[in-house]
PDB file of C-alpha atoms in Angstrom:
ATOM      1  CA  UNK V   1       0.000   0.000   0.000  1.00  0.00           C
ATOM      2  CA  UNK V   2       2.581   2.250   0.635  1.00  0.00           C
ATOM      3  CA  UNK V   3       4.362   1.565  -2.587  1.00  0.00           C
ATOM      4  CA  UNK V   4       0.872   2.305  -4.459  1.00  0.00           C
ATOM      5  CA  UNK V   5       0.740   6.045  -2.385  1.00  0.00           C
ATOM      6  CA  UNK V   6       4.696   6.609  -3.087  1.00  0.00           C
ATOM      7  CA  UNK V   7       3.562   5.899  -6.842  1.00  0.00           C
ATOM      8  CA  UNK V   8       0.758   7.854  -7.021  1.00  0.00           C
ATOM      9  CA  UNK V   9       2.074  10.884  -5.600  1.00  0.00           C
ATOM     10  CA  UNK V  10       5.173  10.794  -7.608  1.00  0.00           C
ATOM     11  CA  UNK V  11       3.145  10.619 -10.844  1.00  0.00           C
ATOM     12  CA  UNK V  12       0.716  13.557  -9.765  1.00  0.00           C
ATOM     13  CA  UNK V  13       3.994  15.612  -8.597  1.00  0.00           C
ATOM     14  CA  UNK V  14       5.518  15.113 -12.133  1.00  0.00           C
ATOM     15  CA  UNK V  15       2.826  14.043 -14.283  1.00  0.00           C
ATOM     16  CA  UNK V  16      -0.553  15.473 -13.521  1.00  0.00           C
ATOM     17  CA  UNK V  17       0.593  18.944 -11.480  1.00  0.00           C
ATOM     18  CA  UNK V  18       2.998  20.175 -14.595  1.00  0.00           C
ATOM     19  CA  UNK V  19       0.738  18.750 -17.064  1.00  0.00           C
ATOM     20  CA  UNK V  20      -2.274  21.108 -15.417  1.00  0.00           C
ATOM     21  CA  UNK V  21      -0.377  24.124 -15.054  1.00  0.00           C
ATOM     22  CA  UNK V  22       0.712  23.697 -18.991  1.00  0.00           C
ATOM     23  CA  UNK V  23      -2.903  23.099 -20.094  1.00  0.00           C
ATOM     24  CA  UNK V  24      -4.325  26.513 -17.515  1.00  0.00           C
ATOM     25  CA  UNK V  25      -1.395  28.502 -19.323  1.00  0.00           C
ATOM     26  CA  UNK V  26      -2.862  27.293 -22.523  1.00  0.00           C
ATOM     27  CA  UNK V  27      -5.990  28.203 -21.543  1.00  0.00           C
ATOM     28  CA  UNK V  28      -5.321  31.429 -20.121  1.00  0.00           C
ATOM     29  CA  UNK V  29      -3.515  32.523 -22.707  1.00  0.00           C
ATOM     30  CA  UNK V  30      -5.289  32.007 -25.969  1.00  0.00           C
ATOM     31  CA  UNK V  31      -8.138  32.900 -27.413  1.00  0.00           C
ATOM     32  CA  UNK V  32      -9.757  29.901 -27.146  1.00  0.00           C
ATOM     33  CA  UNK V  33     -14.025  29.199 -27.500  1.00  0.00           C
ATOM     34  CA  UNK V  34     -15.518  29.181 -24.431  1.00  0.00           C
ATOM     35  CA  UNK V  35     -16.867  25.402 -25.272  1.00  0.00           C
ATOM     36  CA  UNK V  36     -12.920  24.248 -25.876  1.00  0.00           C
ATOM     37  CA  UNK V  37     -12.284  25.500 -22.569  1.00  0.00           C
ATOM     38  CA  UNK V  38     -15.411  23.988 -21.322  1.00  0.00           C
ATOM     39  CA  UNK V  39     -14.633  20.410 -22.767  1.00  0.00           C
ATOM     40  CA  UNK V  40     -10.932  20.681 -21.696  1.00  0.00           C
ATOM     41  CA  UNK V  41     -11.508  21.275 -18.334  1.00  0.00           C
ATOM     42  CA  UNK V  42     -14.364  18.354 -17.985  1.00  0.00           C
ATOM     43  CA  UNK V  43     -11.874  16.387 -19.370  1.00  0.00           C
ATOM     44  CA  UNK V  44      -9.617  17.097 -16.637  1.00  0.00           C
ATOM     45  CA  UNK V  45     -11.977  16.658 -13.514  1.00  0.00           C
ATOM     46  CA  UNK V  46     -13.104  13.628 -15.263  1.00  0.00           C
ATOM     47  CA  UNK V  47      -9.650  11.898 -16.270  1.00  0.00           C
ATOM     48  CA  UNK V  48      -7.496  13.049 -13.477  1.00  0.00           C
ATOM     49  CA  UNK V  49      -8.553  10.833 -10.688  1.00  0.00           C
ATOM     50  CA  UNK V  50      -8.782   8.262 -12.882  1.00  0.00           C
ATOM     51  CA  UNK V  51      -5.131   8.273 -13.594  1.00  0.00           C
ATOM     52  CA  UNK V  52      -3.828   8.926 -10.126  1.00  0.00           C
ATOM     53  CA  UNK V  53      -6.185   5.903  -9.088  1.00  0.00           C
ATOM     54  CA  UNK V  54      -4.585   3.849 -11.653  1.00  0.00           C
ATOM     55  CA  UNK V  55      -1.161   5.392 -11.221  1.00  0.00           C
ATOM     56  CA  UNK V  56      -2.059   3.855  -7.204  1.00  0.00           C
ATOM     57  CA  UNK V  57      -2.933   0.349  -8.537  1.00  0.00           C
ATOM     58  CA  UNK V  58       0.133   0.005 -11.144  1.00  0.00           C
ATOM     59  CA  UNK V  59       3.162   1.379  -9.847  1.00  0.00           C
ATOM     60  CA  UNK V  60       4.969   0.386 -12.524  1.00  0.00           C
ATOM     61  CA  UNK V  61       2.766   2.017 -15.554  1.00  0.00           C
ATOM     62  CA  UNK V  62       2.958   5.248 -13.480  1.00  0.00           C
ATOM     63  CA  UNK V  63       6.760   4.857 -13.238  1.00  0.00           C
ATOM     64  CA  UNK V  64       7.064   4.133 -17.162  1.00  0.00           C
ATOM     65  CA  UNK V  65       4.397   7.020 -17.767  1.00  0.00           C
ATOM     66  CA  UNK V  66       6.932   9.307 -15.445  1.00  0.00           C
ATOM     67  CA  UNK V  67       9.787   9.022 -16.899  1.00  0.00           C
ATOM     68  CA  UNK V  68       8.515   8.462 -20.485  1.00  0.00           C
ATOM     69  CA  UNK V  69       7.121  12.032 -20.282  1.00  0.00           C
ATOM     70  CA  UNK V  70       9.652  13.769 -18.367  1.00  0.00           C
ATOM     71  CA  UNK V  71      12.316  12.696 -21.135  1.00  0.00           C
ATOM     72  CA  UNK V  72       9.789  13.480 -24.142  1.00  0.00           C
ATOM     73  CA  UNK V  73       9.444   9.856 -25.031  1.00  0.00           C
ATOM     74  CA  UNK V  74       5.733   9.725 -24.385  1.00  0.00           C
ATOM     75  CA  UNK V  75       3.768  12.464 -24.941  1.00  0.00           C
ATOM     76  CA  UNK V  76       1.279  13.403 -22.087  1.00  0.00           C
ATOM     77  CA  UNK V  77      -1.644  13.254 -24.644  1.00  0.00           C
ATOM     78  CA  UNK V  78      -1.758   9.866 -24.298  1.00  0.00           C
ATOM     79  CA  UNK V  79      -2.823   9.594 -21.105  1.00  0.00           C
ATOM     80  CA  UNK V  80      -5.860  10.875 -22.514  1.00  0.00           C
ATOM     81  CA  UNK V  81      -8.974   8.602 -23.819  1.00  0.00           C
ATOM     82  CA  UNK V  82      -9.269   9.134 -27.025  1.00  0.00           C
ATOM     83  CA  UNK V  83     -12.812   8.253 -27.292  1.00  0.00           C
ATOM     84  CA  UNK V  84     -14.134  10.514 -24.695  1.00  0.00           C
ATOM     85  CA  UNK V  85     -15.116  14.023 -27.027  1.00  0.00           C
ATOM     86  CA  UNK V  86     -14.169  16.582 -23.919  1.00  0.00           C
ATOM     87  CA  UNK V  87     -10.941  14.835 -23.955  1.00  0.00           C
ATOM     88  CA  UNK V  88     -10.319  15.326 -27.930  1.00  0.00           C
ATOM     89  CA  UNK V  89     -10.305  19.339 -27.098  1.00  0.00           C
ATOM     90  CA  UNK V  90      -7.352  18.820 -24.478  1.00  0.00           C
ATOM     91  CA  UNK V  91      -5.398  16.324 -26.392  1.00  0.00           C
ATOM     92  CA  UNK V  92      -5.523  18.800 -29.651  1.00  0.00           C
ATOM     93  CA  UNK V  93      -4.042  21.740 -27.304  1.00  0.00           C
ATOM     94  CA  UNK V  94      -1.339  19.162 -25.832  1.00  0.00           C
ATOM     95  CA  UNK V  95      -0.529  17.749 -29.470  1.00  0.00           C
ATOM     96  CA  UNK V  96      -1.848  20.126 -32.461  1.00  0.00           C
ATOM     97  CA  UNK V  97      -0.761  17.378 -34.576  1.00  0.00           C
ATOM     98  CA  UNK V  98      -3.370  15.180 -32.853  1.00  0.00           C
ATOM     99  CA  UNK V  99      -6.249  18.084 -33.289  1.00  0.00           C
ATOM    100  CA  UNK V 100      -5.395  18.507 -36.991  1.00  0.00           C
ATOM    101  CA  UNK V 101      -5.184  14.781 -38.162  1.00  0.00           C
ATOM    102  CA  UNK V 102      -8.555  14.229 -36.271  1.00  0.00           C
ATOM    103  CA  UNK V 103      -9.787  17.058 -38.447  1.00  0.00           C
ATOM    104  CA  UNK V 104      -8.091  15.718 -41.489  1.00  0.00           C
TER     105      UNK V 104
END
């Protein structure tokens, strides 16, 4: 159990924490639609406990997922499902690549 805690607040210290303060810069700064904003935010209330929860249960994927995006091997958009539509918004302002072959 302890293990699982140590995990899970390593990933949200160097995961989840930077990863939100990148995505309220974003936010903040551009001139974004109100319903991008909207949808990127629910995506983040919705998503984020689910990955410290998992981050908890599998020490090891949140280790990988850690270090894979803190060296820019993995890109934090992944952590993102896909399928969900308030998550598309976020993963298209982590990745514009993402946004424009979705639109492509």
């Amino acid at each position: 159990m302890m293990i699982a805690n140590i995990a899970a607040w390593i990933f949200t210290l160097f995961v989840i924490d930077p990863l939100h303060a990148e995505m309220r810069q974003h936010l903040d700064r551009a001139n974004l639609p109100v319903e991008l904003v909207q949808q990127s935010r629910q995506c983040l209330t919705n998503e984020v406990p689910r990955l410290i929860d998992k981050a908890g249960n599998e020490p090891g994927w949140a280790a990988a997922m850690t270090v894979g995006i803190s060296i820019g091997w993995i890109s934090p958009e992944q952590l993102f499902d896909g399928a969900d539509p308030s998550c598309g918004a976020l993963r298209g302002l982590i990745n514009p690549q993402t946004a424009r072959e979705a639109e492509g």
